[in-house]
Coordinates of N, CA and C in Angstrom, one line a residue:
Chain T
X22 N 0.6 -1.2 0.3 CA -0.1 0.1 0.3 C 0.8 1.4 -0.3
X23 N 0.2 2.5 -0.6 CA 0.5 3.8 -0.4 C 0.9 4.4 0.6
X24 N 1.7 5.3 1.0 CA 2.0 6.2 2.0 C 2.7 7.4 1.9
X25 N 2.5 7.9 3.2 CA 3.2 9.1 2.8 C 4.0 9.4 4.2
X26 N 5.6 9.5 4.7 CA 5.8 9.7 5.9 C 6.3 11.4 6.4
X27 N 5.6 11.7 6.7 CA 6.9 13.7 7.5 C 7.1 13.2 8.8
X28 N 8.6 13.1 9.0 CA 8.8 12.5 10.5 C 8.8 13.9 11.0
X29 N 8.9 15.1 10.7 CA 9.0 16.1 11.7 C 7.5 16.8 11.4
X30 N 6.8 16.2 12.9 CA 5.7 17.9 12.9 C 5.8 18.6 12.7
X31 N 7.0 19.7 14.0 CA 7.5 20.9 13.9 C 8.7 21.1 13.6
X32 N 9.1 22.5 12.9 CA 10.3 22.4 12.8 C 10.3 24.1 12.7
X33 N 11.1 24.5 13.9 CA 11.5 26.0 14.1 C 12.8 26.5 13.4
X34 N 13.2 27.0 12.2 CA 14.6 27.9 12.5 C 14.1 29.5 12.2
X35 N 15.7 29.7 11.9 CA 15.8 31.3 11.9 C 15.5 31.6 10.7
X36 N 15.4 33.2 10.7 CA 15.4 34.1 9.6 C 16.7 33.5 8.5
X37 N 17.1 33.5 7.0 CA 18.1 33.0 6.7 C 19.1 32.2 6.7
X38 N 18.1 30.7 7.4 CA 18.6 29.9 7.6 C 18.5 28.7 6.9
X39 N 18.9 27.8 6.5 CA 18.5 26.5 5.2 C 17.9 25.7 6.4
X40 N 16.6 25.4 5.0 CA 15.7 24.6 6.2 C 16.1 23.5 4.5
X41 N 15.1 21.9 5.2 CA 15.1 20.9 4.9 C 13.9 20.2 5.5
X42 N 13.1 19.8 4.7 CA 11.6 19.1 5.3 C 12.2 17.7 4.9
X43 N 11.0 16.8 5.6 CA 12.0 15.3 5.6 C 10.4 14.5 4.9
X44 N 10.7 13.7 3.8 CA 9.2 13.4 3.1 C 9.1 12.0 2.7
X45 N 9.2 10.5 3.7 CA 9.7 9.5 3.0 C 8.0 8.6 2.4
X46 N 8.2 7.9 1.5 CA 7.1 7.5 0.6 C 7.7 5.7 0.4
X47 N 6.1 5.0 0.1 CA 6.4 3.4 0.5 C 5.4 3.4 -0.6
X48 N 6.2 3.0 -1.8 CA 5.1 2.9 -3.2 C 6.2 1.5 -3.7
X49 N 5.0 0.9 -4.6 CA 5.8 0.5 -5.0 C 6.6 0.3 -6.7
X50 N 6.0 1.1 -7.1 CA 6.1 1.4 -8.9 C 6.9 2.7 -8.5
X51 N 7.1 3.5 -9.8 CA 7.8 4.8 -9.7 C 6.6 6.2 -8.8
X52 N 7.2 6.4 -8.3 CA 6.6 7.3 -7.9 C 5.5 8.4 -8.3
X53 N 4.5 9.1 -8.7 CA 4.8 10.6 -8.6 C 4.6 11.6 -7.1
X54 N 5.1 12.0 -7.2 CA 5.5 13.4 -5.9 C 5.2 14.3 -6.5
X55 N 4.7 15.4 -5.1 CA 4.1 16.6 -4.6 C 4.1 17.1 -3.1
X56 N 5.0 18.7 -3.4 CA 5.6 18.9 -2.2 C 4.1 20.0 -2.4
X57 N 3.3 20.9 -1.3 CA 2.7 21.5 -0.7 C 2.4 22.1 0.0
X58 N 2.1 24.2 -0.2 CA 2.1 24.3 1.3 C 0.9 24.6 1.2
X59 N 0.6 25.5 2.9 CA -0.5 25.8 2.7 C -0.5 27.1 4.4
X60 N -1.2 27.7 4.3 CA -1.1 28.5 5.1 C -2.1 29.2 5.5
X61 N -2.1 29.2 7.0 CA -3.1 29.2 7.9 C -4.5 30.2 7.3
X62 N -5.8 29.1 7.2 CA -6.4 29.2 7.1 C -7.2 29.4 5.4
X63 N -6.3 28.8 4.2 CA -5.5 28.6 3.3 C -6.0 27.5 2.7
X64 N -6.3 27.4 1.5 CA -5.8 25.6 0.5 C -4.4 25.6 0.5
X65 N -4.6 24.7 0.1 CA -3.2 24.0 -0.8 C -2.3 25.0 -1.8
X66 N -1.2 24.9 -1.7 CA -0.6 25.4 -3.4 C 0.7 24.9 -3.7
X67 N 0.6 24.5 -4.4 CA 1.9 23.3 -5.2 C 2.9 24.4 -5.4
X68 N 3.8 23.6 -5.0 CA 5.4 24.0 -4.6 C 6.2 23.2 -5.9
X69 N 6.3 22.0 -5.7 CA 6.9 21.7 -6.8 C 6.6 20.2 -7.4
X70 N 6.6 19.5 -8.1 CA 6.2 17.7 -8.4 C 7.5 17.3 -9.0
X71 N 7.3 15.9 -9.0 CA 8.6 15.2 -9.8 C 7.4 13.8 -9.9
X72 N 7.4 13.0 -11.3 CA 7.4 11.9 -11.4 C 8.2 11.6 -13.0
X73 N 9.0 11.5 -13.0 CA 10.3 11.3 -14.2 C 11.3 12.3 -14.2
X74 N 12.7 11.9 -15.1 CA 13.6 12.5 -15.1 C 14.6 13.4 -14.7
X75 N 14.8 14.4 -14.5 CA 16.2 15.2 -13.5 C 15.6 14.7 -11.9
X76 N 16.3 13.5 -11.0 CA 15.6 14.0 -9.5 C 15.7 15.0 -8.7
X77 N 16.9 16.4 -8.9 CA 16.5 17.7 -8.5 C 15.4 17.9 -9.3
X78 N 14.3 18.6 -8.8 CA 13.4 19.7 -8.9 C 13.1 21.1 -8.6
X79 N 13.1 21.9 -8.7 CA 13.3 23.1 -8.5 C 11.5 23.3 -8.5
X80 N 11.1 24.5 -7.5 CA 9.3 25.1 -7.3 C 9.5 26.6 -7.3
X81 N 8.6 26.6 -6.8 CA 8.0 27.9 -6.9 C 8.6 28.5 -5.3
X82 N 8.6 30.0 -5.5 CA 9.7 30.6 -4.5 C 10.6 30.3 -3.9
X83 N 11.2 29.2 -4.7 CA 13.5 29.8 -4.2 C 13.0 27.8 -3.6
X84 N 11.7 27.1 -3.7 CA 11.9 25.6 -3.1 C 12.6 24.4 -4.2
X85 N 13.2 23.5 -3.9 CA 14.3 22.6 -4.4 C 13.2 21.1 -3.8
X86 N 13.6 20.3 -4.5 CA 13.5 18.8 -3.9 C 14.2 18.1 -4.1
X87 N 14.8 16.6 -3.8 CA 15.1 15.9 -4.8 C 15.1 14.5 -4.1
X88 N 15.0 13.7 -5.5 CA 14.5 12.2 -5.3 C 15.2 11.1 -5.2
X89 N 15.1 10.6 -4.0 CA 16.3 9.5 -3.8 C 15.3 8.1 -4.0
X90 N 15.4 7.5 -4.9 CA 15.4 6.1 -4.8 C 15.4 5.2 -3.8
X91 N 16.6 5.4 -3.9 CA 17.2 4.5 -2.9 C 16.7 4.6 -1.4
X92 N 16.5 5.3 -0.9 CA 15.8 6.4 -0.1 C 14.5 6.1 0.9
X93 N 13.9 6.4 -0.9 CA 12.3 6.1 -1.1 C 12.4 7.6 -0.3
X94 N 12.9 8.7 -0.1 CA 12.6 10.0 0.2 C 12.6 11.1 -1.1
X95 N 12.0 12.5 -0.3 CA 11.8 13.7 -1.6 C 11.7 14.8 -0.5
X96 N 12.9 14.8 0.0 CA 13.3 15.9 0.8 C 12.2 17.0 0.2
X97 N 12.1 18.3 0.8 CA 12.4 19.6 0.7 C 13.4 20.6 1.3
X98 N 13.8 21.2 -0.1 CA 14.9 22.1 0.8 C 14.4 23.3 0.2
X99 N 15.2 24.6 1.2 CA 15.6 25.6 0.6 C 16.8 26.2 1.8
X100 N 17.4 27.5 0.2 CA 18.6 27.6 1.0 C 18.6 28.7 2.5
X101 N 18.1 29.3 1.9 CA 17.6 30.5 3.0 C 16.1 30.9 3.2
X102 N 15.4 30.7 4.6 CA 14.2 31.0 4.7 C 13.7 32.1 5.1
X103 N 13.2 32.6 4.1 CA 11.6 33.9 4.8 C 10.9 33.8 5.9
X104 N 10.6 34.9 6.6 CA 9.6 34.8 7.4 C 8.3 34.5 6.9
X105 N 8.1 34.7 5.8 CA 7.1 34.6 5.5 C 6.5 33.3 4.3
X106 N 8.1 32.0 5.0 CA 7.7 30.7 4.9 C 7.3 29.6 5.3
X107 N 6.9 30.5 6.7 CA 5.9 30.3 7.9 C 4.5 29.2 7.2
X108 N 4.2 28.3 8.3 CA 3.3 27.6 7.1 C 3.2 26.1 7.1
X109 N 2.4 25.4 7.0 CA 2.0 23.5 6.8 C 2.4 23.1 5.5
X110 N 3.4 22.2 5.9 CA 4.0 21.7 4.2 C 3.8 20.4 4.6
X111 N 3.3 19.8 2.8 CA 2.2 18.5 2.5 C 3.5 17.5 1.9
X112 N 4.2 16.6 1.6 CA 4.3 15.9 0.9 C 3.1 14.9 0.4
X113 N 3.1 14.6 -1.3 CA 2.3 14.2 -1.9 C 2.4 13.0 -2.2
X114 N 2.1 11.4 -2.5 CA 2.1 10.8 -3.5 C 0.7 10.2 -4.2
X115 N 0.5 10.7 -5.4 CA -0.5 9.9 -5.7 C -0.6 8.8 -7.2
X116 N -1.2 7.3 -6.7 CA -1.0 6.2 -7.4 C -1.2 5.9 -8.7
X117 N -1.4 4.4 -9.1 CA -1.9 4.4 -10.1 C -3.1 4.7 -10.7
X118 N -3.5 4.4 -9.2 CA -5.1 5.0 -9.6 C -5.4 6.2 -9.7
X119 N -5.0 6.7 -9.9 CA -5.0 8.1 -9.7 C -5.4 9.1 -7.7
X120 N -5.1 8.6 -7.3 CA -5.5 8.9 -5.4 C -4.1 8.9 -4.7
X121 N -4.7 10.3 -4.2 CA -3.3 11.2 -3.8 C -3.5 10.3 -2.0
X122 N -2.4 11.0 -1.9 CA -2.1 10.4 -0.2 C -1.1 11.0 0.3
X123 N -1.8 12.0 0.9 CA -0.8 13.2 1.9 C 0.0 12.7 3.3
X124 N 0.9 13.7 3.7 CA 1.7 13.1 5.0 C 0.7 13.9 5.0
X125 N 1.2 13.6 7.0 CA 0.4 14.4 8.3 C 1.0 15.9 8.0
X126 N 1.9 16.0 7.6 CA 2.7 17.3 7.2 C 3.9 17.7 8.4
X127 N 4.5 19.2 7.7 CA 5.2 19.7 9.2 C 4.9 21.1 8.9
X128 N 5.3 21.4 10.5 CA 4.5 22.6 10.2 C 5.9 23.9 10.5
X129 N 6.0 24.9 10.0 CA 7.8 25.7 10.7 C 7.0 26.8 10.8
X130 N 8.0 27.0 11.4 CA 8.0 28.4 11.8 C 9.0 28.7 11.6
X131 N 9.5 29.7 11.6 CA 10.7 31.1 11.3 C 10.9 32.2 12.7
X132 N 11.9 32.4 13.5 CA 12.3 33.2 13.8 C 13.0 34.2 13.1
X133 N 12.7 35.2 14.1 CA 13.6 36.3 13.4 C 15.1 36.6 13.6
Chain M
X16 N -5.9 33.1 -15.4 CA -7.4 31.9 -15.3 C -8.0 31.8 -14.2
X17 N -9.2 31.6 -13.4 CA -9.9 32.2 -12.4 C -9.0 30.3 -11.8
X18 N -8.7 30.4 -10.1 CA -8.3 29.3 -9.8 C -9.6 28.9 -9.5
X19 N -9.6 27.8 -8.5 CA -10.8 27.0 -7.6 C -12.0 27.6 -6.6
X20 N -12.9 27.7 -7.0 CA -13.8 28.5 -6.1 C -14.2 27.1 -5.2
X21 N -14.9 27.7 -4.1 CA -15.7 27.0 -3.3 C -16.4 27.9 -2.4
X22 N -18.1 27.2 -2.3 CA -18.4 28.1 -2.0 C -19.6 27.2 -0.8
X23 N -20.3 27.6 0.2 CA -18.9 29.0 0.9 C -18.2 28.8 1.7
X24 N -18.1 30.0 2.2 CA -17.0 29.7 3.0 C -17.0 29.1 4.7
X25 N -17.5 29.5 4.5 CA -17.9 28.9 6.2 C -19.4 28.1 6.8
X26 N -20.0 27.7 7.0 CA -20.6 26.4 7.7 C -21.2 26.1 8.6
X27 N -21.7 26.6 9.3 CA -22.3 26.3 10.6 C -24.2 25.7 10.0
X28 N -24.1 24.3 11.6 CA -24.8 23.1 10.8 C -24.7 22.4 12.2
X29 N -26.0 21.9 12.9 CA -26.3 21.4 13.6 C -26.3 19.7 13.7
X30 N -26.0 19.0 14.7 CA -26.6 17.2 14.0 C -27.7 17.0 13.7
X31 N -27.3 16.0 12.7 CA -28.6 15.8 12.5 C -29.3 15.7 10.4
X32 N -28.7 17.4 11.0 CA -28.5 17.9 9.4 C -28.1 17.4 8.4
X33 N -28.4 18.3 7.3 CA -27.9 17.9 6.2 C -26.6 18.8 5.4
X34 N -25.8 19.3 4.1 CA -24.9 20.1 4.0 C -24.6 19.7 2.1
X35 N -24.8 21.2 2.0 CA -24.7 20.4 0.3 C -23.2 21.6 0.1
X36 N -21.5 21.4 -0.5 CA -20.8 22.3 -0.5 C -20.4 22.5 -2.1
X37 N -20.0 23.4 -2.7 CA -20.1 23.4 -4.2 C -18.9 23.3 -4.1
X38 N -17.6 23.4 -5.3 CA -16.7 23.5 -5.7 C -16.7 23.7 -7.7
X39 N -16.1 24.6 -8.1 CA -16.0 25.5 -9.2 C -14.8 24.9 -9.5
X40 N -13.8 24.1 -10.6 CA -13.1 23.8 -10.9 C -12.7 25.0 -12.0
X41 N -11.0 24.4 -12.3 CA -10.5 25.4 -12.4 C -11.0 25.1 -14.3
X42 N -11.1 26.1 -15.3 CA -11.5 26.9 -16.2 C -10.5 24.8 -17.3
X43 N -11.3 24.4 -18.1 CA -10.9 23.0 -18.9 C -10.0 21.6 -17.7
X44 N -10.5 22.6 -16.6 CA -9.9 21.3 -15.6 C -11.0 19.7 -15.8
X45 N -11.0 18.7 -16.0 CA -12.2 17.2 -15.5 C -12.5 17.2 -14.3
X46 N -11.4 16.8 -14.2 CA -11.7 15.5 -12.9 C -11.6 16.8 -10.9
X47 N -12.2 16.5 -10.0 CA -12.2 17.7 -9.1 C -12.7 15.9 -8.1
X48 N -11.4 16.7 -7.1 CA -11.5 16.1 -6.0 C -11.6 16.3 -4.7
X49 N -12.2 15.6 -3.6 CA -12.2 16.6 -2.3 C -12.0 15.7 -1.0
X50 N -11.3 16.1 -0.5 CA -10.4 16.2 0.7 C -10.7 16.6 2.4
X51 N -10.7 15.7 3.0 CA -11.5 16.4 4.7 C -9.8 16.7 5.6
X52 N -10.1 17.5 5.5 CA -8.8 18.1 7.2 C -9.0 17.9 8.2
X53 N -8.7 17.3 9.0 CA -8.9 18.1 10.4 C -7.3 18.0 10.8
X54 N -7.6 18.6 12.7 CA -6.0 18.6 13.4 C -6.1 17.0 13.7
X55 N -7.0 16.0 13.8 CA -6.8 14.7 14.5 C -6.0 13.5 13.1
X56 N -6.6 13.9 11.5 CA -6.3 12.9 11.3 C -5.8 13.3 9.4
X57 N -5.3 14.7 9.5 CA -4.8 15.4 8.4 C -5.9 15.7 7.3
X58 N -5.6 15.2 6.1 CA -6.2 15.3 4.9 C -5.8 14.0 4.3
X59 N -7.2 13.9 4.5 CA -7.8 12.9 3.7 C -8.9 12.5 2.5
X60 N -8.3 11.8 1.5 CA -9.4 11.4 0.7 C -10.6 11.0 0.8
X61 N -11.8 11.7 0.1 CA -12.9 12.0 0.2 C -13.4 11.0 -1.3
X62 N -13.5 11.1 -1.9 CA -13.4 10.6 -3.8 C -13.0 11.7 -5.1
X63 N -13.3 11.3 -6.2 CA -12.8 12.1 -7.3 C -13.8 12.0 -8.6
X64 N -14.3 12.8 -8.9 CA -15.0 12.7 -9.7 C -14.4 13.0 -10.9
X65 N -14.9 12.6 -12.1 CA -13.7 12.8 -14.0 C -15.0 12.8 -14.3
X66 N -15.3 13.1 -15.7 CA -15.9 13.2 -17.1 C -17.5 13.1 -16.1
X67 N -18.1 13.5 -15.0 CA -19.0 13.3 -14.5 C -18.9 11.5 -13.6
X68 N -18.0 11.0 -13.2 CA -18.5 9.6 -13.1 C -17.3 9.4 -12.0
X69 N -17.3 9.1 -10.8 CA -17.4 8.8 -9.7 C -15.9 7.8 -10.6
X70 N -14.4 8.1 -10.2 CA -12.9 7.7 -10.3 C -12.8 7.0 -9.0
X71 N -12.5 7.5 -8.1 CA -12.0 6.4 -6.7 C -12.8 7.5 -6.1
X72 N -12.4 6.5 -4.5 CA -13.6 6.9 -3.6 C -12.6 6.2 -2.1
X73 N -12.4 6.6 -1.1 CA -11.5 7.0 0.4 C -12.9 6.0 1.2
X74 N -11.8 5.8 2.0 CA -13.2 5.0 3.5 C -13.8 6.1 4.2
X75 N -14.7 6.6 3.4 CA -15.5 7.3 4.4 C -17.6 6.7 4.1
X76 N -17.5 6.6 5.4 CA -19.5 5.8 5.5 C -19.6 6.8 4.5
X77 N -21.1 6.3 3.6 CA -21.7 6.9 3.2 C -22.8 7.8 3.1
X78 N -22.4 8.4 4.0 CA -23.1 9.8 4.5 C -22.6 11.1 3.9
X79 N -21.4 10.9 3.1 CA -20.5 11.2 2.2 C -21.0 10.8 0.7
X80 N -21.6 12.0 -0.2 CA -21.6 11.7 -1.5 C -20.9 13.1 -2.3
X81 N -21.1 12.5 -3.8 CA -21.2 13.7 -4.2 C -21.6 13.4 -5.6
X82 N -21.3 14.6 -6.0 CA -21.4 14.2 -7.6 C -20.9 15.5 -8.7
X83 N -21.2 15.6 -10.1 CA -20.5 16.0 -10.8 C -21.1 16.7 -12.3
X84 N -21.0 17.7 -12.1 CA -21.9 18.1 -13.7 C -21.2 18.1 -14.9
X85 N -22.0 18.4 -15.6 CA -21.7 18.4 -17.4 C -20.2 19.6 -17.6
X86 N -20.5 20.9 -16.7 CA -19.7 21.6 -16.5 C -18.6 21.7 -15.8
X87 N -18.6 20.8 -15.2 CA -17.3 19.9 -14.2 C -17.5 20.7 -12.7
X88 N -18.4 21.6 -12.6 CA -18.8 21.6 -11.1 C -19.0 20.3 -10.7
X89 N -18.6 20.6 -9.0 CA -19.3 19.6 -8.5 C -19.6 19.8 -6.5
X90 N -20.3 19.2 -6.5 CA -20.7 18.9 -5.0 C -20.7 18.4 -4.6
X91 N -20.5 18.3 -3.2 CA -20.3 17.4 -2.1 C -21.3 17.5 -1.1
X92 N -22.0 16.2 -0.7 CA -23.2 16.1 0.2 C -22.8 15.4 1.8
X93 N -23.2 15.9 2.3 CA -23.2 15.2 3.8 C -24.0 15.3 4.2
X94 N -24.9 13.8 4.8 CA -26.3 13.8 5.7 C -26.3 13.6 7.1
X95 N -27.0 13.8 7.6 CA -26.9 13.3 8.8 C -25.9 13.8 9.4
X96 N -25.9 14.8 10.1 CA -24.0 15.4 10.5 C -23.7 15.3 11.7
X97 N -22.4 14.8 12.3 CA -22.3 14.1 13.4 C -20.9 15.2 13.9
X98 N -20.8 15.4 15.0 CA -19.9 16.3 15.8 C -18.5 16.2 15.2
X99 N -17.7 15.0 15.3 CA -16.5 15.2 13.9 C -16.7 15.3 12.4
X100 N -17.8 15.3 11.9 CA -17.7 15.6 10.2 C -17.2 17.3 10.4
X101 N -16.8 18.2 11.8 CA -16.8 19.8 12.0 C -14.9 19.2 11.3
X102 N -15.0 20.1 10.1 CA -13.3 19.6 9.3 C -13.4 21.2 8.2
X103 N -11.9 21.0 7.5 CA -12.1 21.6 6.6 C -12.7 20.9 5.4
X104 N -12.8 21.1 4.4 CA -13.3 20.6 3.3 C -12.8 20.7 2.1
X105 N -11.6 20.5 1.6 CA -10.7 21.3 0.0 C -11.2 20.0 -1.2
X106 N -11.6 21.4 -2.5 CA -11.9 20.9 -3.4 C -10.4 21.0 -4.6
X107 N -10.3 20.2 -4.8 CA -8.7 20.8 -6.2 C -9.2 20.4 -7.3
X108 N -8.8 20.3 -8.1 CA -9.2 20.4 -9.6 C -8.0 20.0 -9.9
X109 N -8.1 19.5 -11.9 CA -7.2 18.7 -12.3 C -7.1 18.2 -13.5
X110 N -5.9 18.2 -14.5 CA -6.6 17.9 -15.7 C -7.0 16.7 -16.0
X111 N -6.5 15.9 -15.7 CA -6.9 14.3 -16.1 C -5.8 13.4 -15.4
X112 N -4.6 13.3 -15.5 CA -4.1 12.2 -16.0 C -3.0 12.3 -14.2
X113 N -2.3 11.2 -13.9 CA -1.4 11.1 -12.3 C -1.0 12.0 -12.4
X114 N -0.3 12.6 -13.1 CA 1.3 13.7 -13.2 C 0.6 14.8 -12.7
X115 N -1.0 15.2 -13.7 CA -1.1 16.8 -13.3 C -1.6 16.9 -12.0
X116 N -1.0 17.8 -11.9 CA -1.2 18.5 -9.9 C -2.0 18.9 -9.8
X117 N -3.0 18.4 -8.4 CA -4.3 19.5 -8.0 C -3.9 21.1 -7.8
X118 N -5.4 21.3 -8.2 CA -5.4 22.6 -7.4 C -6.2 23.0 -6.6
X119 N -5.5 23.5 -5.6 CA -6.6 23.7 -4.6 C -7.3 24.3 -4.8
X120 N -9.1 24.5 -3.6 CA -9.6 25.8 -3.4 C -9.2 26.1 -2.0
X121 N -9.9 27.3 -1.3 CA -9.7 27.2 -0.4 C -10.3 26.8 0.4
X122 N -10.9 25.9 0.5 CA -11.9 24.8 1.5 C -13.0 25.7 1.9
X123 N -13.9 24.9 2.3 CA -15.3 25.0 3.2 C -14.9 24.9 4.9
X124 N -15.2 25.9 5.4 CA -15.5 25.6 6.5 C -16.1 25.2 7.8
X125 N -16.6 23.9 7.8 CA -17.6 23.1 8.5 C -17.7 23.3 10.0
X126 N -19.2 23.4 10.6 CA -19.3 23.5 12.0 C -20.1 22.7 12.2
X127 N -19.7 21.4 13.4 CA -21.1 21.1 13.2 C -21.1 21.0 14.8
X128 N -22.3 21.9 15.4 CA -22.8 21.9 16.5 C -23.8 20.9 17.4

């Protein structure tokens, strides 16, 4: 069965510091992976996606993610965090039946 | 292009009532999926509609139902509301295929008293 694990429930970083949010997936075939961000009271916004090709994908707002098949991971990174990045981040995988599975999310706090 | 719109944005109901939520997808998108988001359970898939047909269904009771119209707009209905149905209900639209990203609406906040 497919699933997504985000091991970190909450992360706090200083503004300007680098960020890495972890995502591990369980899926038998080639996974289609996504990262979304949700600001308080808002819907989800797509940051980036991966389904084939280059394992390092670039997204919006300066985010990138690297797909590592050997580790079943798709970690999200940003070299320098801005206060406006404070939000909830969700990793997701979609199966061949077109069904999305989301991780439980990582809440990011940015301190000045 | 206009984004995904959901109406109403906020709703308060009492136990036993029923509710209908509406979702208008991005123009040209034929797939609409629904999700329930709660602090305890996170984001859970309810169902997906494509070209007026339910294509996928999550693990929710039959009180949760939906439909899609010929213009791709979708409605979700919850009958006999329970306190545990209080949640943010998110709708997402996409083109068609597995690799197409879902674009989410702002959600409908349902409170059941």
